[in-house]
Amino acid sequence: MAISNKYQIEQRFISYGDARSGEKLICPKFVVSHETANNTADADDHYKYFDGQQPNASAHTFIDDTKILEIIPLDEKAWHNRYGNPEDNRMFGEDANDAAIGVELCRTGDFKKAYDRYVWYHAYLCRKFELDVFKRIVAHKTLDPRRRSDPESWLKPNGVTWSKFINDVKAYYDAWDGEETTVKVEAPEQKVKAVVVSNPERALRKGDNGTPVTNLQKKLIAAGFKLPKYGADGDYGYETVSAVKVFQKAVGITVDGIAGPVTFSKLETYKKPKNKSKSIVAYPGHLIKKGSRGKDVERVQRAVSVSPDGVFGTKTEVAVKAYQKRHGLKVDGLVGRETWNKLF
Ligand SMILES: [Zn+2]
């Protein structure tokens, strides 16, 4: 049996949505290698997640110890690297999302079996799209070194270096059509504890929790987008949704309350306006309350983490009351001098 027949590729495509736009990927120019950084989800779980949740992130193929599963057709784009990173443009002349296949290695099950499929699938892609194994496979880490460490983050603890991985791919690539059946691709037997990676591979949204959410919340707070009620509690609740929306509006990107690659990228580079938090904004001299409109209302809304539309409605009133309660002020939902001075 030729190496080319060693594994079957399963295709089960997710529905169209944020994770799968259907935009065409004409003739892939390189491959980006990832690992999921998720200790419990296998290939099928990732299919379910991307199909159901439709985050603003995705990859073409998920590989575990039992299957190679393509969830996005190889002639469509997937969202597996941050736009705005210079490295993919420098190396390949294009953004990875527009020109590359994204392949994810799952952590579940037997590492050796999953790794062998992962190696084989990279060789398959290089054969299929006529790509040079040594020049056209790149680690996600190389494209996004400040935020990512995959797939080495899972290869390394299992005893596989990047160069071993590439050489293993080359061995399969070279033996592809021959009758040779005994190409040895073996990872050491070593059992290792899973490494927890804090930066998420996928978009975060309401209902998510854990370290990636806490990190997002800390970044928001550091950027001056307050989470007055719950702080960095690791739960992506309405307050985080609201702060993410305020941030998205402030930097001029799609306001959906979902922290996807674009939002993270903007947060990384966001510069907090200088002295804003220290400067005292003079009380406008009149009560701001339900029904009020304008710039002062926007200021109040920003201060209580309500999406600033300049219209003092019920949401703003509720947020103001909550703020007053927390700060020992009279809870009336009216922004008078006392509340204003506390806010600013
Ligand atoms: Zn990755």
Short mmCIF file of C-alpha atoms and ligand atoms in Angstrom, two decimals:
data_model
loop_
_atom_site.label_atom_id
_atom_site.label_comp_id
_atom_site.label_asym_id
_atom_site.label_seq_id
_atom_site.Cartn_x
_atom_site.Cartn_y
_atom_site.Cartn_z
CA MET A 1 0.00 0.00 0.00
CA ALA A 2 1.37 3.34 -0.98
CA ILE A 3 1.73 6.02 1.67
CA SER A 4 -0.84 8.09 -0.22
CA ASN A 5 -3.50 5.55 0.78
CA LYS A 6 -2.57 5.30 4.42
CA TYR A 7 -5.40 7.48 5.70
CA GLN A 8 -8.84 8.58 4.60
CA ILE A 9 -9.86 12.20 4.84
CA GLU A 10 -13.31 12.84 6.17
CA GLN A 11 -15.15 15.90 4.93
CA ARG A 12 -17.97 17.28 7.02
CA PHE A 13 -18.36 20.96 6.34
CA ILE A 14 -19.77 23.40 8.85
CA SER A 15 -22.60 25.68 7.80
CA TYR A 16 -21.96 29.20 6.54
CA GLY A 17 -21.56 31.91 9.14
CA ASP A 18 -18.84 33.85 10.93
CA ALA A 19 -16.52 30.85 10.91
CA ARG A 20 -17.11 29.98 7.24
CA SER A 21 -17.75 32.87 4.89
CA GLY A 22 -17.59 30.85 1.69
CA GLU A 23 -15.01 33.25 0.25
CA LYS A 24 -12.90 31.44 -2.31
CA LEU A 25 -9.32 30.43 -1.64
CA ILE A 26 -7.74 30.11 -5.04
CA CYS A 27 -4.77 27.78 -5.14
CA PRO A 28 -3.32 27.72 -1.59
CA LYS A 29 0.27 28.95 -1.40
CA PHE A 30 1.26 27.67 2.04
CA VAL A 31 0.14 25.72 5.08
CA VAL A 32 -0.13 27.05 8.64
CA SER A 33 0.32 24.41 11.33
CA HIS A 34 -1.61 24.80 14.57
CA GLU A 35 -2.59 22.91 17.67
CA THR A 36 -5.88 23.51 19.42
CA ALA A 37 -4.57 24.16 22.94
CA ASN A 38 -7.67 22.36 24.15
CA ASN A 39 -7.13 19.31 26.31
CA THR A 40 -10.59 17.82 26.00
CA ALA A 41 -12.01 18.52 22.53
CA ASP A 42 -11.40 16.10 19.66
CA ALA A 43 -11.98 16.69 15.94
CA ASP A 44 -15.73 16.03 16.16
CA ASP A 45 -16.07 18.38 19.12
CA HIS A 46 -14.40 21.10 17.10
CA TYR A 47 -16.77 20.47 14.21
CA LYS A 48 -19.72 20.87 16.58
CA TYR A 49 -18.27 23.97 18.13
CA PHE A 50 -17.53 25.77 14.87
CA ASP A 51 -20.77 24.66 13.23
CA GLY A 52 -22.91 25.69 16.18
CA GLN A 53 -21.13 28.67 17.70
CA GLN A 54 -19.78 30.21 14.49
CA PRO A 55 -16.92 32.14 16.14
CA ASN A 56 -14.90 34.64 14.09
CA ALA A 57 -12.12 32.10 13.82
CA SER A 58 -11.72 28.73 12.19
CA ALA A 59 -9.34 26.34 10.47
CA HIS A 60 -9.79 23.97 7.55
CA THR A 61 -8.84 20.70 9.15
CA PHE A 62 -8.85 19.11 12.61
CA ILE A 63 -6.82 16.00 13.26
CA ASP A 64 -7.01 13.69 16.26
CA ASP A 65 -5.92 10.10 16.90
CA THR A 66 -8.79 8.61 14.93
CA LYS A 67 -9.50 10.96 12.07
CA ILE A 68 -8.58 13.73 9.71
CA LEU A 69 -11.61 15.95 9.46
CA GLU A 70 -11.97 18.80 6.99
CA ILE A 71 -14.62 21.20 8.25
CA ILE A 72 -14.04 23.92 5.65
CA PRO A 73 -13.46 23.04 1.98
CA LEU A 74 -9.87 23.62 0.90
CA ASP A 75 -11.03 26.01 -1.80
CA GLU A 76 -12.58 28.33 0.77
CA LYS A 77 -10.92 30.66 3.27
CA ALA A 78 -10.70 29.94 6.98
CA TRP A 79 -9.75 32.40 9.73
CA HIS A 80 -6.72 31.01 11.48
CA ASN A 81 -4.20 33.82 11.67
CA ARG A 82 -4.50 37.41 12.75
CA TYR A 83 -4.83 39.92 9.93
CA GLY A 84 -2.29 42.69 10.41
CA ASN A 85 0.58 40.41 11.37
CA PRO A 86 3.43 41.37 9.04
CA GLU A 87 5.18 38.01 8.95
CA ASP A 88 2.89 36.14 6.52
CA ASN A 89 3.08 39.04 4.08
CA ARG A 90 6.83 39.21 4.43
CA MET A 91 7.34 35.49 3.93
CA PHE A 92 4.66 34.67 1.39
CA GLY A 93 3.43 37.99 0.05
CA GLU A 94 -0.10 37.44 1.35
CA ASP A 95 -2.22 37.19 4.47
CA ALA A 96 -2.44 33.61 5.71
CA ASN A 97 -6.23 33.74 5.81
CA ASP A 98 -6.30 34.60 2.13
CA ALA A 99 -3.70 32.17 0.89
CA ALA A 100 -3.10 29.32 3.32
CA ILE A 101 -4.65 26.11 4.60
CA GLY A 102 -4.93 26.00 8.39
CA VAL A 103 -4.40 22.61 10.03
CA GLU A 104 -5.10 21.93 13.70
CA LEU A 105 -3.69 19.10 15.79
CA CYS A 106 -6.02 18.03 18.61
CA ARG A 107 -4.61 17.11 22.01
CA THR A 108 -7.05 14.34 22.81
CA GLY A 109 -6.24 10.64 22.65
CA ASP A 110 -3.02 8.95 21.60
CA PHE A 111 -0.43 11.53 20.61
CA LYS A 112 1.51 9.20 18.31
CA LYS A 113 -1.56 8.30 16.29
CA ALA A 114 -2.69 11.90 16.00
CA TYR A 115 0.83 13.06 15.14
CA ASP A 116 1.21 10.48 12.39
CA ARG A 117 -2.04 11.69 10.78
CA TYR A 118 -0.94 15.29 11.18
CA VAL A 119 2.39 14.57 9.45
CA TRP A 120 0.70 12.57 6.69
CA TYR A 121 -1.87 15.31 6.07
CA HIS A 122 0.83 17.96 5.69
CA ALA A 123 2.54 15.73 3.11
CA TYR A 124 -0.83 15.28 1.41
CA LEU A 125 -1.33 19.07 1.17
CA CYS A 126 2.17 19.59 -0.21
CA ARG A 127 1.51 16.94 -2.86
CA LYS A 128 -1.93 18.21 -3.71
CA PHE A 129 -0.95 21.87 -4.07
CA GLU A 130 2.65 21.32 -5.20
CA LEU A 131 4.21 23.04 -2.19
CA ASP A 132 7.82 22.78 -1.08
CA VAL A 133 7.81 21.02 2.28
CA PHE A 134 10.74 23.05 3.60
CA LYS A 135 9.48 26.44 2.44
CA ARG A 136 5.71 26.31 2.47
CA ILE A 137 4.82 24.96 5.90
CA VAL A 138 4.90 27.51 8.66
CA ALA A 139 4.12 27.33 12.38
CA HIS A 140 1.42 29.65 13.64
CA LYS A 141 3.99 30.77 16.21
CA THR A 142 6.24 32.07 13.44
CA LEU A 143 3.43 34.24 12.07
CA ASP A 144 2.23 35.52 15.43
CA PRO A 145 5.15 35.16 17.83
CA ARG A 146 3.84 37.57 20.44
CA ARG A 147 0.56 35.75 20.98
CA ARG A 148 1.03 32.21 19.77
CA SER A 149 3.29 29.28 20.46
CA ASP A 150 1.58 26.57 18.43
CA PRO A 151 2.01 23.93 17.28
CA GLU A 152 5.29 23.60 19.20
CA SER A 153 3.28 24.14 22.37
CA TRP A 154 1.98 20.59 21.89
CA LEU A 155 4.74 19.01 19.80
CA LYS A 156 7.55 19.97 22.14
CA PRO A 157 6.10 18.51 25.36
CA ASN A 158 5.62 15.31 23.36
CA GLY A 159 9.26 15.25 22.36
CA VAL A 160 8.93 16.52 18.79
CA THR A 161 10.89 19.52 17.56
CA TRP A 162 9.76 21.62 14.62
CA SER A 163 12.60 20.35 12.46
CA LYS A 164 11.76 16.73 13.26
CA PHE A 165 8.19 17.45 12.26
CA ILE A 166 9.22 18.95 8.91
CA ASN A 167 11.60 16.08 8.23
CA ASP A 168 8.84 13.59 9.02
CA VAL A 169 6.56 15.35 6.56
CA LYS A 170 9.32 15.21 3.95
CA ALA A 171 9.74 11.46 4.49
CA TYR A 172 6.05 10.88 3.77
CA TYR A 173 6.14 13.33 0.90
CA ASP A 174 9.05 11.52 -0.75
CA ALA A 175 7.51 8.09 -0.24
CA TRP A 176 4.05 9.23 -1.36
CA ASP A 177 3.47 7.14 -4.45
CA GLY A 178 6.00 4.40 -3.92
CA GLU A 179 5.26 0.91 -2.67
CA GLU A 180 7.29 1.55 0.46
CA THR A 181 5.12 0.87 3.48
CA THR A 182 7.57 1.21 6.31
CA VAL A 183 8.35 4.88 6.57
CA LYS A 184 8.95 5.33 10.23
CA VAL A 185 7.48 8.38 11.82
CA GLU A 186 7.67 7.86 15.51
CA ALA A 187 7.39 10.21 18.37
CA PRO A 188 8.97 9.22 21.68
CA GLU A 189 6.75 7.26 24.05
CA GLN A 190 6.86 9.99 26.65
CA LYS A 191 3.62 10.79 28.41
CA VAL A 192 3.28 14.42 29.35
CA LYS A 193 0.87 16.59 31.15
CA ALA A 194 -1.12 18.90 28.96
CA VAL A 195 0.13 22.44 28.83
CA VAL A 196 -2.50 25.06 29.39
CA VAL A 197 -2.22 27.88 26.91
CA SER A 198 -3.91 31.06 27.93
CA ASN A 199 -4.46 32.79 24.60
CA PRO A 200 -7.49 31.37 22.82
CA GLU A 201 -7.32 29.88 19.35
CA ARG A 202 -10.88 30.95 18.72
CA ALA A 203 -13.10 33.92 19.34
CA LEU A 204 -14.46 34.42 22.83
CA ARG A 205 -18.08 35.27 23.42
CA LYS A 206 -20.86 35.42 25.97
CA GLY A 207 -21.07 32.26 28.03
CA ASP A 208 -17.35 31.45 27.73
CA ASN A 209 -15.26 31.23 30.84
CA GLY A 210 -11.79 30.44 32.08
CA THR A 211 -8.29 31.83 31.81
CA PRO A 212 -8.61 33.18 28.24
CA VAL A 213 -11.63 35.21 29.37
CA THR A 214 -9.79 36.48 32.44
CA ASN A 215 -6.91 37.57 30.22
CA LEU A 216 -9.28 39.36 27.88
CA GLN A 217 -10.89 41.14 30.84
CA LYS A 218 -7.53 42.20 32.22
CA LYS A 219 -6.61 43.61 28.82
CA LEU A 220 -9.88 45.53 28.64
CA ILE A 221 -9.39 46.97 32.10
CA ALA A 222 -5.79 47.89 31.35
CA ALA A 223 -6.99 49.67 28.22
CA GLY A 224 -9.39 51.69 30.34
CA PHE A 225 -12.60 49.78 29.54
CA LYS A 226 -14.04 49.21 32.94
CA LEU A 227 -15.71 46.12 34.33
CA PRO A 228 -17.01 47.86 37.44
CA LYS A 229 -19.29 45.17 38.77
CA TYR A 230 -17.51 41.88 38.22
CA GLY A 231 -13.94 42.78 37.25
CA ALA A 232 -11.72 40.10 35.71
CA ASP A 233 -13.76 37.17 36.99
CA GLY A 234 -13.23 34.82 34.04
CA ASP A 235 -16.91 34.80 33.09
CA TYR A 236 -17.90 36.32 29.77
CA GLY A 237 -21.18 37.85 30.93
CA TYR A 238 -23.18 40.88 29.89
CA GLU A 239 -20.72 43.30 31.47
CA THR A 240 -17.85 41.91 29.40
CA VAL A 241 -20.02 41.91 26.28
CA SER A 242 -20.82 45.54 26.94
CA ALA A 243 -17.18 46.52 27.55
CA VAL A 244 -16.09 44.69 24.40
CA LYS A 245 -18.76 46.57 22.44
CA VAL A 246 -17.64 49.90 23.86
CA PHE A 247 -14.07 49.03 22.93
CA GLN A 248 -15.05 47.92 19.42
CA LYS A 249 -16.94 51.13 18.88
CA ALA A 250 -14.01 53.18 20.19
CA VAL A 251 -11.58 51.61 17.71
CA GLY A 252 -14.00 51.55 14.80
CA ILE A 253 -14.46 47.82 14.23
CA THR A 254 -17.62 45.72 13.99
CA VAL A 255 -19.58 46.09 17.21
CA ASP A 256 -20.78 42.58 18.10
CA GLY A 257 -19.51 42.02 21.64
CA ILE A 258 -17.51 38.99 20.47
CA ALA A 259 -13.76 39.04 21.05
CA GLY A 260 -12.41 37.60 17.80
CA PRO A 261 -9.04 37.98 16.11
CA VAL A 262 -9.67 41.57 15.03
CA THR A 263 -10.72 42.65 18.52
CA PHE A 264 -7.68 40.97 20.08
CA SER A 265 -5.41 42.53 17.54
CA LYS A 266 -6.83 45.99 18.27
CA LEU A 267 -6.52 45.41 22.01
CA GLU A 268 -2.84 44.50 21.61
CA THR A 269 -2.07 47.78 19.94
CA TYR A 270 -4.58 49.99 21.73
CA LYS A 271 -3.14 53.09 23.32
CA LYS A 272 -5.09 54.40 26.25
CA PRO A 273 -5.79 58.10 25.77
CA LYS A 274 -3.42 59.99 28.03
CA ASN A 275 -4.58 61.48 31.34
CA LYS A 276 -8.23 60.81 30.57
CA SER A 277 -8.78 58.94 33.79
CA LYS A 278 -7.03 61.57 35.87
CA SER A 279 -8.51 64.70 34.41
CA ILE A 280 -11.59 66.12 35.98
CA VAL A 281 -14.38 66.79 33.56
CA ALA A 282 -16.39 69.74 34.75
CA TYR A 283 -19.97 69.09 35.74
CA PRO A 284 -22.13 70.50 32.94
CA GLY A 285 -24.35 72.31 35.41
CA HIS A 286 -27.60 70.49 34.77
CA LEU A 287 -29.03 67.13 35.71
CA ILE A 288 -28.41 64.29 33.23
CA LYS A 289 -31.20 61.78 33.40
CA LYS A 290 -33.45 59.44 31.48
CA GLY A 291 -34.37 61.16 28.22
CA SER A 292 -31.21 63.31 28.11
CA ARG A 293 -29.13 63.26 24.94
CA GLY A 294 -25.72 64.33 23.74
CA LYS A 295 -22.01 64.28 24.48
CA ASP A 296 -22.39 64.36 28.26
CA VAL A 297 -24.65 61.32 28.11
CA GLU A 298 -22.01 59.55 26.02
CA ARG A 299 -19.42 60.40 28.68
CA VAL A 300 -21.61 58.97 31.40
CA GLN A 301 -22.31 55.87 29.33
CA ARG A 302 -18.62 55.23 28.78
CA ALA A 303 -17.96 55.63 32.47
CA VAL A 304 -20.58 53.03 33.39
CA SER A 305 -19.72 50.69 30.49
CA VAL A 306 -22.86 51.18 28.46
CA SER A 307 -22.46 51.35 24.69
CA PRO A 308 -22.23 55.11 24.12
CA ASP A 309 -25.04 56.19 21.81
CA GLY A 310 -25.71 59.53 23.50
CA VAL A 311 -29.24 58.61 24.50
CA PHE A 312 -29.96 58.15 28.20
CA GLY A 313 -32.33 55.17 28.21
CA THR A 314 -33.29 52.43 30.61
CA LYS A 315 -29.98 50.58 30.24
CA THR A 316 -28.03 53.67 31.16
CA GLU A 317 -30.32 54.36 34.07
CA VAL A 318 -29.86 50.84 35.42
CA ALA A 319 -26.09 51.14 35.04
CA VAL A 320 -26.05 54.53 36.76
CA LYS A 321 -28.09 53.15 39.65
CA ALA A 322 -25.73 50.22 40.00
CA TYR A 323 -22.82 52.63 39.99
CA GLN A 324 -24.44 54.81 42.63
CA LYS A 325 -25.14 51.83 44.80
CA ARG A 326 -21.55 50.65 44.62
CA HIS A 327 -20.21 54.05 45.52
CA GLY A 328 -22.53 54.80 48.39
CA LEU A 329 -24.42 57.52 46.53
CA LYS A 330 -28.14 58.14 46.53
CA VAL A 331 -29.57 55.53 44.15
CA ASP A 332 -31.89 57.57 41.93
CA GLY A 333 -30.47 57.02 38.44
CA LEU A 334 -29.97 60.77 38.06
CA VAL A 335 -26.54 62.15 37.28
CA GLY A 336 -26.26 65.30 39.37
CA ARG A 337 -23.12 67.02 40.58
CA GLU A 338 -22.30 64.41 43.20
CA THR A 339 -22.59 61.41 40.91
CA TRP A 340 -20.83 63.28 38.09
CA ASN A 341 -17.85 64.14 40.27
CA LYS A 342 -17.59 60.57 41.44
CA LEU A 343 -17.75 59.34 37.84
CA PHE A 344 -15.05 61.71 36.60
ZN ZN B 1 -2.82 28.46 15.90
#
